[in-house]
GROMACS .gro file of C-alpha atoms in nm:
model
  399
    1MET     CA    1  -2.234  -1.462  -1.966
    2VAL     CA    2  -2.452  -1.168  -2.067
    3SER     CA    3  -2.367  -0.816  -1.945
    4SER     CA    4  -2.590  -0.518  -1.873
    5ASP     CA    5  -2.288  -0.292  -1.941
    6GLY     CA    6  -2.252  -0.375  -2.307
    7SER     CA    7  -1.916  -0.518  -2.405
    8THR     CA    8  -1.750  -0.436  -2.071
    9PHE     CA    9  -1.769  -0.704  -1.803
   10PHE     CA   10  -1.724  -0.577  -1.447
   11GLY     CA   11  -1.660  -0.789  -1.139
   12ASP     CA   12  -1.988  -0.693  -0.973
   13ILE     CA   13  -2.217  -0.990  -1.039
   14ARG     CA   14  -2.514  -0.749  -1.034
   15SER     CA   15  -2.406  -0.617  -1.374
   16HIS     CA   16  -2.417  -0.951  -1.556
   17GLU     CA   17  -2.583  -1.287  -1.543
   18ARG     CA   18  -2.482  -1.638  -1.634
   19VAL     CA   19  -2.684  -1.795  -1.912
   20ALA     CA   20  -2.707  -2.172  -1.965
   21LEU     CA   21  -2.651  -2.227  -2.334
   22PRO     CA   22  -2.534  -2.532  -2.533
   23PHE     CA   23  -2.192  -2.470  -2.684
   24ARG     CA   24  -2.323  -2.541  -3.035
   25GLU     CA   25  -2.594  -2.277  -2.997
   26TYR     CA   26  -2.342  -2.025  -2.874
   27LEU     CA   27  -2.121  -2.089  -3.178
   28ASP     CA   28  -2.419  -2.054  -3.411
   29MET     CA   29  -2.509  -1.725  -3.245
   30VAL     CA   30  -2.153  -1.591  -3.270
   31LEU     CA   31  -2.123  -1.682  -3.636
   32SER     CA   32  -2.466  -1.542  -3.723
   33PRO     CA   33  -2.497  -1.161  -3.691
   34GLY     CA   34  -2.766  -1.060  -3.445
   35GLU     CA   35  -2.864  -0.774  -3.220
   36HIS     CA   36  -2.762  -0.958  -2.899
   37ASN     CA   37  -2.412  -1.061  -3.001
   38ASP     CA   38  -2.246  -0.757  -2.842
   39HIS     CA   39  -2.357  -0.864  -2.496
   40PHE     CA   40  -2.246  -1.228  -2.483
   41TYR     CA   41  -1.910  -1.353  -2.362
   42LEU     CA   42  -1.800  -1.711  -2.302
   43ALA     CA   43  -1.605  -1.666  -1.980
   44GLN     CA   44  -1.407  -1.918  -1.778
   45VAL     CA   45  -1.584  -2.226  -1.908
   46PRO     CA   46  -1.409  -2.524  -1.744
   47ILE     CA   47  -1.224  -2.776  -1.956
   48ARG     CA   48  -1.051  -2.928  -1.654
   49VAL     CA   49  -1.126  -2.885  -1.284
   50LYS     CA   50  -0.887  -3.077  -1.064
   51ASP     CA   51  -1.039  -3.291  -0.790
   52SER     CA   52  -1.393  -3.215  -0.909
   53THR     CA   53  -1.649  -3.495  -0.888
   54GLU     CA   54  -1.848  -3.343  -1.176
   55LYS     CA   55  -1.744  -3.357  -1.539
   56PRO     CA   56  -1.650  -3.009  -1.669
   57PRO     CA   57  -1.878  -2.871  -1.946
   58LEU     CA   58  -1.601  -2.877  -2.210
   59ALA     CA   59  -1.400  -3.176  -2.084
   60SER     CA   60  -1.399  -3.320  -2.435
   61LEU     CA   61  -1.167  -3.040  -2.548
   62GLU     CA   62  -0.886  -3.136  -2.310
   63SER     CA   63  -0.746  -3.394  -2.552
   64GLU     CA   64  -0.703  -3.114  -2.806
   65ILE     CA   65  -0.491  -2.902  -2.574
   66SER     CA   66  -0.118  -2.939  -2.519
   67LEU     CA   67   0.003  -2.844  -2.174
   68PRO     CA   68   0.294  -2.593  -2.177
   69GLU     CA   69   0.619  -2.785  -2.125
   70PHE     CA   70   0.717  -2.594  -1.812
   71LEU     CA   71   0.394  -2.686  -1.631
   72ASP     CA   72   0.360  -2.991  -1.410
   73GLU     CA   73   0.058  -3.197  -1.517
   74ASP     CA   74  -0.043  -3.263  -1.157
   75ALA     CA   75  -0.003  -2.900  -1.052
   76VAL     CA   76  -0.253  -2.755  -1.301
   77SER     CA   77  -0.584  -2.713  -1.121
   78ASN     CA   78  -0.797  -2.555  -1.393
   79ILE     CA   79  -0.805  -2.522  -1.771
   80ASN     CA   80  -1.067  -2.279  -1.905
   81LEU     CA   81  -1.197  -2.161  -2.239
   82TRP     CA   82  -1.266  -1.794  -2.311
   83MET     CA   83  -1.440  -1.663  -2.622
   84SER     CA   84  -1.571  -1.320  -2.716
   85SER     CA   85  -1.835  -1.283  -2.983
   86THR     CA   86  -1.727  -0.923  -3.053
   87SER     CA   87  -1.471  -0.696  -2.891
   88SER     CA   88  -1.500  -0.706  -2.511
   89ARG     CA   89  -1.330  -0.578  -2.197
   90SER     CA   90  -1.284  -0.730  -1.853
   91SER     CA   91  -1.266  -0.532  -1.533
   92ILE     CA   92  -0.942  -0.485  -1.338
   93HIS     CA   93  -0.895  -0.784  -1.109
   94TYR     CA   94  -0.647  -1.040  -0.979
   95ASP     CA   95  -0.666  -1.418  -0.945
   96PRO     CA   96  -0.547  -1.636  -0.654
   97TYR     CA   97  -0.351  -1.858  -0.894
   98HIS     CA   98  -0.059  -1.839  -1.133
   99ASN     CA   99  -0.200  -1.807  -1.481
  100VAL     CA  100  -0.085  -1.873  -1.838
  101LEU     CA  101  -0.326  -1.716  -2.087
  102GLY     CA  102  -0.281  -1.838  -2.445
  103VAL     CA  103  -0.460  -1.692  -2.746
  104VAL     CA  104  -0.583  -1.946  -3.003
  105THR     CA  105  -0.726  -1.697  -3.248
  106GLY     CA  106  -0.778  -1.321  -3.241
  107GLN     CA  107  -0.590  -1.087  -3.009
  108LYS     CA  108  -0.589  -0.975  -2.645
  109LYS     CA  109  -0.437  -0.665  -2.489
  110VAL     CA  110  -0.340  -0.734  -2.129
  111THR     CA  111  -0.263  -0.453  -1.884
  112LEU     CA  112  -0.076  -0.572  -1.575
  113TRP     CA  113  -0.019  -0.417  -1.232
  114PRO     CA  114   0.194  -0.569  -0.953
  115PRO     CA  115   0.022  -0.646  -0.621
  116ASP     CA  116   0.169  -0.340  -0.451
  117ALA     CA  117  -0.020  -0.118  -0.696
  118ALA     CA  118  -0.342  -0.207  -0.511
  119PRO     CA  119  -0.376   0.140  -0.349
  120TYR     CA  120  -0.408   0.296  -0.695
  121LEU     CA  121  -0.671   0.044  -0.807
  122TYR     CA  122  -0.909   0.053  -0.508
  123PRO     CA  123  -0.985  -0.319  -0.458
  124LYS     CA  124  -1.340  -0.401  -0.352
  125PRO     CA  125  -1.400  -0.475   0.018
  126LEU     CA  126  -1.260  -0.805   0.135
  127TYR     CA  127  -1.602  -0.923   0.252
  128GLY     CA  128  -1.762  -0.872  -0.092
  129GLU     CA  129  -1.844  -1.140  -0.348
  130ALA     CA  130  -1.603  -0.982  -0.600
  131SER     CA  131  -1.326  -0.881  -0.358
  132ASN     CA  132  -1.057  -0.957  -0.618
  133HIS     CA  133  -1.192  -0.683  -0.848
  134SER     CA  134  -1.127  -0.309  -0.859
  135GLU     CA  135  -1.397  -0.063  -0.749
  136VAL     CA  136  -1.308   0.172  -1.034
  137ASN     CA  137  -1.502   0.189  -1.358
  138PHE     CA  138  -1.187   0.212  -1.568
  139VAL     CA  139  -1.388   0.309  -1.878
  140GLU     CA  140  -1.521   0.627  -1.715
  141PRO     CA  141  -1.323   0.667  -1.391
  142ASP     CA  142  -1.456   0.897  -1.120
  143TYR     CA  143  -1.135   1.074  -1.017
  144GLN     CA  144  -1.310   1.264  -0.741
  145LYS     CA  145  -1.404   0.938  -0.573
  146TYR     CA  146  -1.087   0.750  -0.672
  147PRO     CA  147  -0.810   1.017  -0.698
  148ARG     CA  148  -0.519   0.772  -0.677
  149PHE     CA  149  -0.640   0.600  -0.995
  150ARG     CA  150  -0.498   0.894  -1.193
  151ASP     CA  151  -0.152   0.745  -1.129
  152ALA     CA  152  -0.248   0.382  -1.191
  153SER     CA  153  -0.111   0.375  -1.546
  154LYS     CA  154   0.236   0.474  -1.417
  155HIS     CA  155   0.256   0.135  -1.243
  156SER     CA  156   0.122  -0.077  -1.530
  157ARG     CA  157   0.264  -0.273  -1.822
  158VAL     CA  158   0.067  -0.335  -2.143
  159LEU     CA  159   0.119  -0.651  -2.348
  160VAL     CA  160  -0.040  -0.745  -2.680
  161VAL     CA  161  -0.096  -1.120  -2.711
  162ASP     CA  162  -0.156  -1.245  -3.065
  163ALA     CA  163  -0.277  -1.585  -3.183
  164GLY     CA  164  -0.019  -1.851  -3.099
  165SER     CA  165   0.127  -1.646  -2.812
  166ALA     CA  166   0.072  -1.655  -2.438
  167VAL     CA  167   0.128  -1.436  -2.134
  168PHE     CA  168   0.217  -1.539  -1.779
  169ILE     CA  169   0.016  -1.354  -1.514
  170PRO     CA  170   0.158  -1.421  -1.167
  171GLU     CA  171  -0.071  -1.487  -0.874
  172GLY     CA  172  -0.204  -1.167  -0.721
  173TRP     CA  173  -0.114  -0.943  -1.017
  174PHE     CA  174  -0.399  -0.717  -1.120
  175HIS     CA  175  -0.489  -0.735  -1.486
  176GLN     CA  176  -0.741  -0.592  -1.730
  177VAL     CA  177  -0.798  -0.763  -2.064
  178ASP     CA  178  -0.931  -0.624  -2.391
  179SER     CA  179  -1.030  -0.888  -2.646
  180ALA     CA  180  -1.071  -0.831  -3.019
  181ALA     CA  181  -1.377  -0.965  -3.198
  182LEU     CA  182  -1.395  -1.345  -3.225
  183THR     CA  183  -1.103  -1.406  -2.993
  184ILE     CA  184  -1.063  -1.753  -2.847
  185ALA     CA  185  -0.824  -1.820  -2.559
  186VAL     CA  186  -0.733  -2.097  -2.318
  187ASN     CA  187  -0.585  -2.041  -1.975
  188PHE     CA  188  -0.414  -2.262  -1.718
  189TRP     CA  189  -0.434  -2.198  -1.343
  190TRP     CA  190  -0.213  -2.351  -1.077
  191ALA     CA  191  -0.145  -2.271  -0.713
  192SER     CA  192   0.179  -2.100  -0.611
  193LYS     CA  193   0.403  -2.244  -0.339
  194GLN     CA  194   0.298  -1.954  -0.116
  195SER     CA  195  -0.070  -2.039  -0.157
  196CYS     CA  196  -0.003  -2.403  -0.079
  197ALA     CA  197   0.134  -2.291   0.260
  198PHE     CA  198  -0.200  -2.136   0.356
  199ASP     CA  199  -0.496  -2.312   0.520
  200SER     CA  200  -0.278  -2.396   0.816
  201PRO     CA  201  -0.264  -2.303   1.186
  202MET     CA  202  -0.005  -2.041   1.085
  203ASP     CA  203  -0.252  -1.833   0.879
  204ALA     CA  204  -0.335  -1.591   1.163
  205TYR     CA  205   0.035  -1.535   1.229
  206TYR     CA  206   0.109  -1.478   0.858
  207LEU     CA  207  -0.177  -1.227   0.843
  208ARG     CA  208  -0.033  -1.027   1.133
  209ARG     CA  209   0.319  -1.033   0.985
  210ILE     CA  210   0.192  -0.912   0.648
  211LEU     CA  211  -0.016  -0.635   0.803
  212VAL     CA  212   0.279  -0.522   1.017
  213SER     CA  213   0.498  -0.507   0.705
  214LEU     CA  214   0.240  -0.297   0.519
  215LEU     CA  215   0.187  -0.081   0.828
  216ASP     CA  216   0.559  -0.005   0.864
  217ALA     CA  217   0.570   0.108   0.500
  218GLU     CA  218   0.255   0.316   0.539
  219LYS     CA  219   0.391   0.492   0.848
  220VAL     CA  220   0.679   0.616   0.633
  221ASN     CA  221   0.440   0.744   0.367
  222LYS     CA  222   0.163   0.875   0.590
  223GLN     CA  223   0.089   1.243   0.519
  224GLN     CA  224   0.426   1.260   0.340
  225LEU     CA  225   0.593   1.415   0.646
  226PRO     CA  226   0.773   1.098   0.759
  227MET     CA  227   0.871   1.033   0.398
  228GLN     CA  228   1.022   1.383   0.386
  229PHE     CA  229   1.212   1.296   0.703
  230THR     CA  230   1.395   1.025   0.509
  231TYR     CA  231   1.453   1.274   0.229
  232ILE     CA  232   1.595   1.536   0.468
  233VAL     CA  233   1.840   1.283   0.612
  234LEU     CA  234   1.951   1.198   0.258
  235GLN     CA  235   1.973   1.566   0.170
  236ARG     CA  236   2.192   1.635   0.474
  237SER     CA  237   2.431   1.367   0.355
  238MET     CA  238   2.442   1.516   0.004
  239LEU     CA  239   2.520   1.858   0.152
  240GLY     CA  240   2.812   1.713   0.342
  241TRP     CA  241   2.655   1.664   0.686
  242ASN     CA  242   2.766   1.324   0.810
  243PRO     CA  243   2.623   1.224   1.150
  244HIS     CA  244   2.900   0.971   1.201
  245VAL     CA  245   3.179   1.227   1.174
  246ASP     CA  246   3.284   1.442   1.470
  247VAL     CA  247   3.035   1.268   1.695
  248GLU     CA  248   3.206   1.399   2.006
  249ILE     CA  249   3.165   1.756   1.886
  250ASP     CA  250   2.809   1.714   1.756
  251LEU     CA  251   2.636   1.512   2.023
  252ASP     CA  252   2.868   1.389   2.295
  253ASP     CA  253   2.975   1.732   2.413
  254VAL     CA  254   2.722   1.781   2.692
  255GLN     CA  255   2.964   1.960   2.919
  256GLY     CA  256   2.815   2.294   3.005
  257ALA     CA  257   2.475   2.196   2.866
  258GLU     CA  258   2.320   2.322   3.188
  259ASP     CA  259   2.446   2.668   3.091
  260LEU     CA  260   2.270   2.670   2.753
  261THR     CA  261   2.050   2.976   2.704
  262VAL     CA  262   1.865   3.124   2.410
  263ASN     CA  263   2.174   3.336   2.339
  264SER     CA  264   2.376   3.015   2.297
  265LEU     CA  265   2.162   2.902   2.003
  266SER     CA  266   2.221   2.975   1.637
  267PRO     CA  267   1.972   3.204   1.457
  268LEU     CA  268   1.803   2.904   1.298
  269GLU     CA  269   1.783   2.718   1.630
  270THR     CA  270   1.636   3.030   1.792
  271LYS     CA  271   1.373   3.048   1.518
  272GLN     CA  272   1.283   2.682   1.564
  273LEU     CA  273   1.258   2.730   1.941
  274HIS     CA  274   1.023   3.025   1.886
  275VAL     CA  275   0.797   2.808   1.667
  276ILE     CA  276   0.781   2.541   1.938
  277LEU     CA  277   0.708   2.789   2.216
  278SER     CA  278   0.436   2.961   2.012
  279CYS     CA  279   0.259   2.634   1.936
  280VAL     CA  280   0.285   2.521   2.298
  281ALA     CA  281   0.117   2.845   2.407
  282VAL     CA  282  -0.165   2.786   2.159
  283ALA     CA  283  -0.207   2.422   2.273
  284VAL     CA  284  -0.218   2.518   2.640
  285ASN     CA  285  -0.509   2.748   2.553
  286ASN     CA  286  -0.690   2.460   2.379
  287GLY     CA  287  -0.606   2.583   2.030
  288ASN     CA  288  -0.445   2.419   1.729
  289CYS     CA  289  -0.162   2.536   1.506
  290GLU     CA  290  -0.236   2.493   1.135
  291ASP     CA  291  -0.005   2.276   0.919
  292ASP     CA  292   0.161   2.117   1.224
  293PRO     CA  293   0.467   2.347   1.251
  294ILE     CA  294   0.612   2.143   1.539
  295ALA     CA  295   0.628   1.838   1.313
  296SER     CA  296   0.803   2.056   1.053
  297VAL     CA  297   1.061   2.164   1.314
  298PHE     CA  298   1.135   1.802   1.406
  299LEU     CA  299   1.154   1.718   1.037
  300ASN     CA  300   1.394   1.991   0.933
  301THR     CA  301   1.627   2.011   1.234
  302SER     CA  302   1.942   1.806   1.277
  303PRO     CA  303   1.969   1.583   1.586
  304ARG     CA  304   2.244   1.806   1.725
  305SER     CA  305   2.038   2.124   1.693
  306LEU     CA  306   1.722   1.963   1.827
  307ARG     CA  307   1.910   1.838   2.128
  308ARG     CA  308   2.052   2.187   2.193
  309ILE     CA  309   1.699   2.332   2.167
  310PHE     CA  310   1.563   2.078   2.415
  311LEU     CA  311   1.849   2.134   2.661
  312THR     CA  312   1.785   2.509   2.636
  313MET     CA  313   1.420   2.446   2.717
  314VAL     CA  314   1.524   2.233   3.017
  315THR     CA  315   1.714   2.526   3.170
  316THR     CA  316   1.502   2.820   3.048
  317PHE     CA  317   1.152   2.694   2.959
  318PRO     CA  318   1.099   2.372   3.157
  319ARG     CA  319   0.720   2.411   3.182
  320SER     CA  320   0.697   2.469   2.808
  321LEU     CA  321   0.893   2.150   2.741
  322GLU     CA  322   0.656   1.965   2.972
  323ALA     CA  323   0.351   2.110   2.794
  324LEU     CA  324   0.504   2.030   2.455
  325VAL     CA  325   0.517   1.660   2.529
  326LEU     CA  326   0.195   1.634   2.727
  327HIS     CA  327  -0.032   1.863   2.525
  328ALA     CA  328   0.112   2.000   2.200
  329LEU     CA  329   0.240   1.700   2.002
  330SER     CA  330   0.030   1.572   1.714
  331PRO     CA  331   0.052   1.200   1.629
  332VAL     CA  332   0.280   1.286   1.335
  333ALA     CA  333   0.502   1.507   1.552
  334ALA     CA  334   0.532   1.231   1.813
  335GLU     CA  335   0.636   0.984   1.544
  336LEU     CA  336   0.896   1.228   1.408
  337LEU     CA  337   1.028   1.310   1.755
  338THR     CA  338   1.090   0.946   1.837
  339LYS     CA  339   1.262   0.906   1.498
  340GLN     CA  340   1.492   1.194   1.599
  341PHE     CA  341   1.561   1.026   1.932
  342GLU     CA  342   1.646   0.703   1.748
  343GLU     CA  343   1.886   0.892   1.522
  344MET     CA  344   2.050   1.053   1.825
  345ASP     CA  345   2.084   0.709   1.986
  346SER     CA  346   2.256   0.573   1.675
  347ILE     CA  347   2.524   0.842   1.655
  348ALA     CA  348   2.593   0.943   2.016
  349SER     CA  349   2.759   0.746   2.290
  350GLU     CA  350   2.542   0.558   2.536
  351ALA     CA  351   2.664   0.773   2.826
  352SER     CA  352   2.590   1.094   2.638
  353GLN     CA  353   2.236   0.989   2.552
  354ALA     CA  354   2.171   0.868   2.905
  355GLU     CA  355   2.270   1.213   3.034
  356PHE     CA  356   2.052   1.383   2.773
  357TYR     CA  357   1.744   1.176   2.860
  358LYS     CA  358   1.805   1.234   3.231
  359ARG     CA  359   1.792   1.611   3.177
  360PHE     CA  360   1.506   1.596   2.925
  361TYR     CA  361   1.277   1.397   3.156
  362SER     CA  362   1.379   1.593   3.467
  363VAL     CA  363   1.117   1.860   3.385
  364PHE     CA  364   0.834   1.611   3.443
  365ASP     CA  365   0.698   1.528   3.786
  366ASP     CA  366   0.656   1.172   3.660
  367SER     CA  367   0.864   1.072   3.357
  368SER     CA  368   0.643   0.769   3.296
  369VAL     CA  369   0.352   1.004   3.220
  370ALA     CA  370   0.560   1.176   2.952
  371MET     CA  371   0.663   0.843   2.801
  372ALA     CA  372   0.300   0.729   2.804
  373ALA     CA  373   0.192   1.048   2.626
  374LEU     CA  374   0.450   0.989   2.353
  375LEU     CA  375   0.345   0.627   2.313
  376ASP     CA  376  -0.024   0.718   2.301
  377ARG     CA  377   0.036   0.963   2.016
  378LYS     CA  378   0.265   0.723   1.832
  379GLU     CA  379  -0.006   0.458   1.853
  380ALA     CA  380  -0.265   0.709   1.730
  381PHE     CA  381  -0.038   0.773   1.432
  382ALA     CA  382  -0.002   0.399   1.371
  383SER     CA  383  -0.379   0.353   1.399
  384LYS     CA  384  -0.436   0.609   1.122
  385ALA     CA  385  -0.172   0.438   0.912
  386LEU     CA  386  -0.344   0.101   0.965
  387ASP     CA  387  -0.675   0.254   0.856
  388SER     CA  388  -0.499   0.364   0.540
  389VAL     CA  389  -0.353   0.015   0.483
  390MET     CA  390  -0.695  -0.146   0.525
  391GLU     CA  391  -0.854   0.097   0.282
  392LYS     CA  392  -0.579   0.082   0.020
  393PHE     CA  393  -0.516  -0.293   0.017
  394LEU     CA  394  -0.836  -0.451   0.151
  395GLY     CA  395  -1.103  -0.198   0.056
  396CYS     CA  396  -1.218  -0.181   0.421
  397LYS     CA  397  -1.225   0.091   0.684
  398LEU     CA  398  -1.178   0.029   1.055
  399HIS     CA  399  -1.328   0.360   1.168
   0.00000   0.00000   0.00000
């Protein structure tokens, strides 16, 4: 293989070309100094290709190679030879096989990233010819275009593999390899049990399950607000607030809720109510509040206080509560609100929550419209999160 990028070999096939060259001539070229040596790299030359009808180029070398004891002879699908004429570097990529890379002579430095580090490495689009490679030029990274790559090294492990040693690179793990001058290596590829389960009628189902799993995680991380929600709940616990203690006092005491007024609220609850009412007024007039203060209220208010605020709005500001749900909630705020409802459900009695929801939805002419509005915004939030998953893990954008 000859590269147009000097000693660095990137996944984009436009930056290099394959050159047909007898092995003897390549060895003569490597051992004889010349101006072109820096650009040549013997990459992935097959010694064994399982189930191939054609004889691999270096099949004669297989008798010289001992299979690692832990490998099943029948499981190994490929054995390849790698040789660098001078120092060289591979791009960041992953392989769809388990891999044992053994160094015969010279030295390799292998940097590894687990599969879930993909968002930091910007994999190429799934439809591309080099979809298993990173978009980033790791030699001179463009941090404006790939800002998450700044944190890529925090998720990596670097291993130095000397002659006589080997490294196991699991399927799907990203890796980047630096080779010292005149380094020769042999690698063994074999399919994982998970890969063997693919190419079946279940593939479409597995794809949906995997995307749902990634989507659920992304919804927690999206815009950091939902992630902070988890942090706030943890922080409440550290400060001594336990939602499972004094439940009857905190959430089940709805007696007299119809008498709640602004004067019944604590100073903090009054402040939070004021934020909500202000943003509702802006939304009704077709405006937008910067920084999504309603989402911040839902994030930083306990379930008990939020319920008291809503019950106050039922009795004192019913039209504002209606406008809040129908017009003022952002997708993030809708997601956080339903998380608050779920937390209320988990710590209050069924009867208490049923009474709360009855009063909450009483301000709407049609409660199904309010529920539909919440669902629409939650789905808008999930759609943005899915866009993020597709970009981070598949290098694609839906919109």
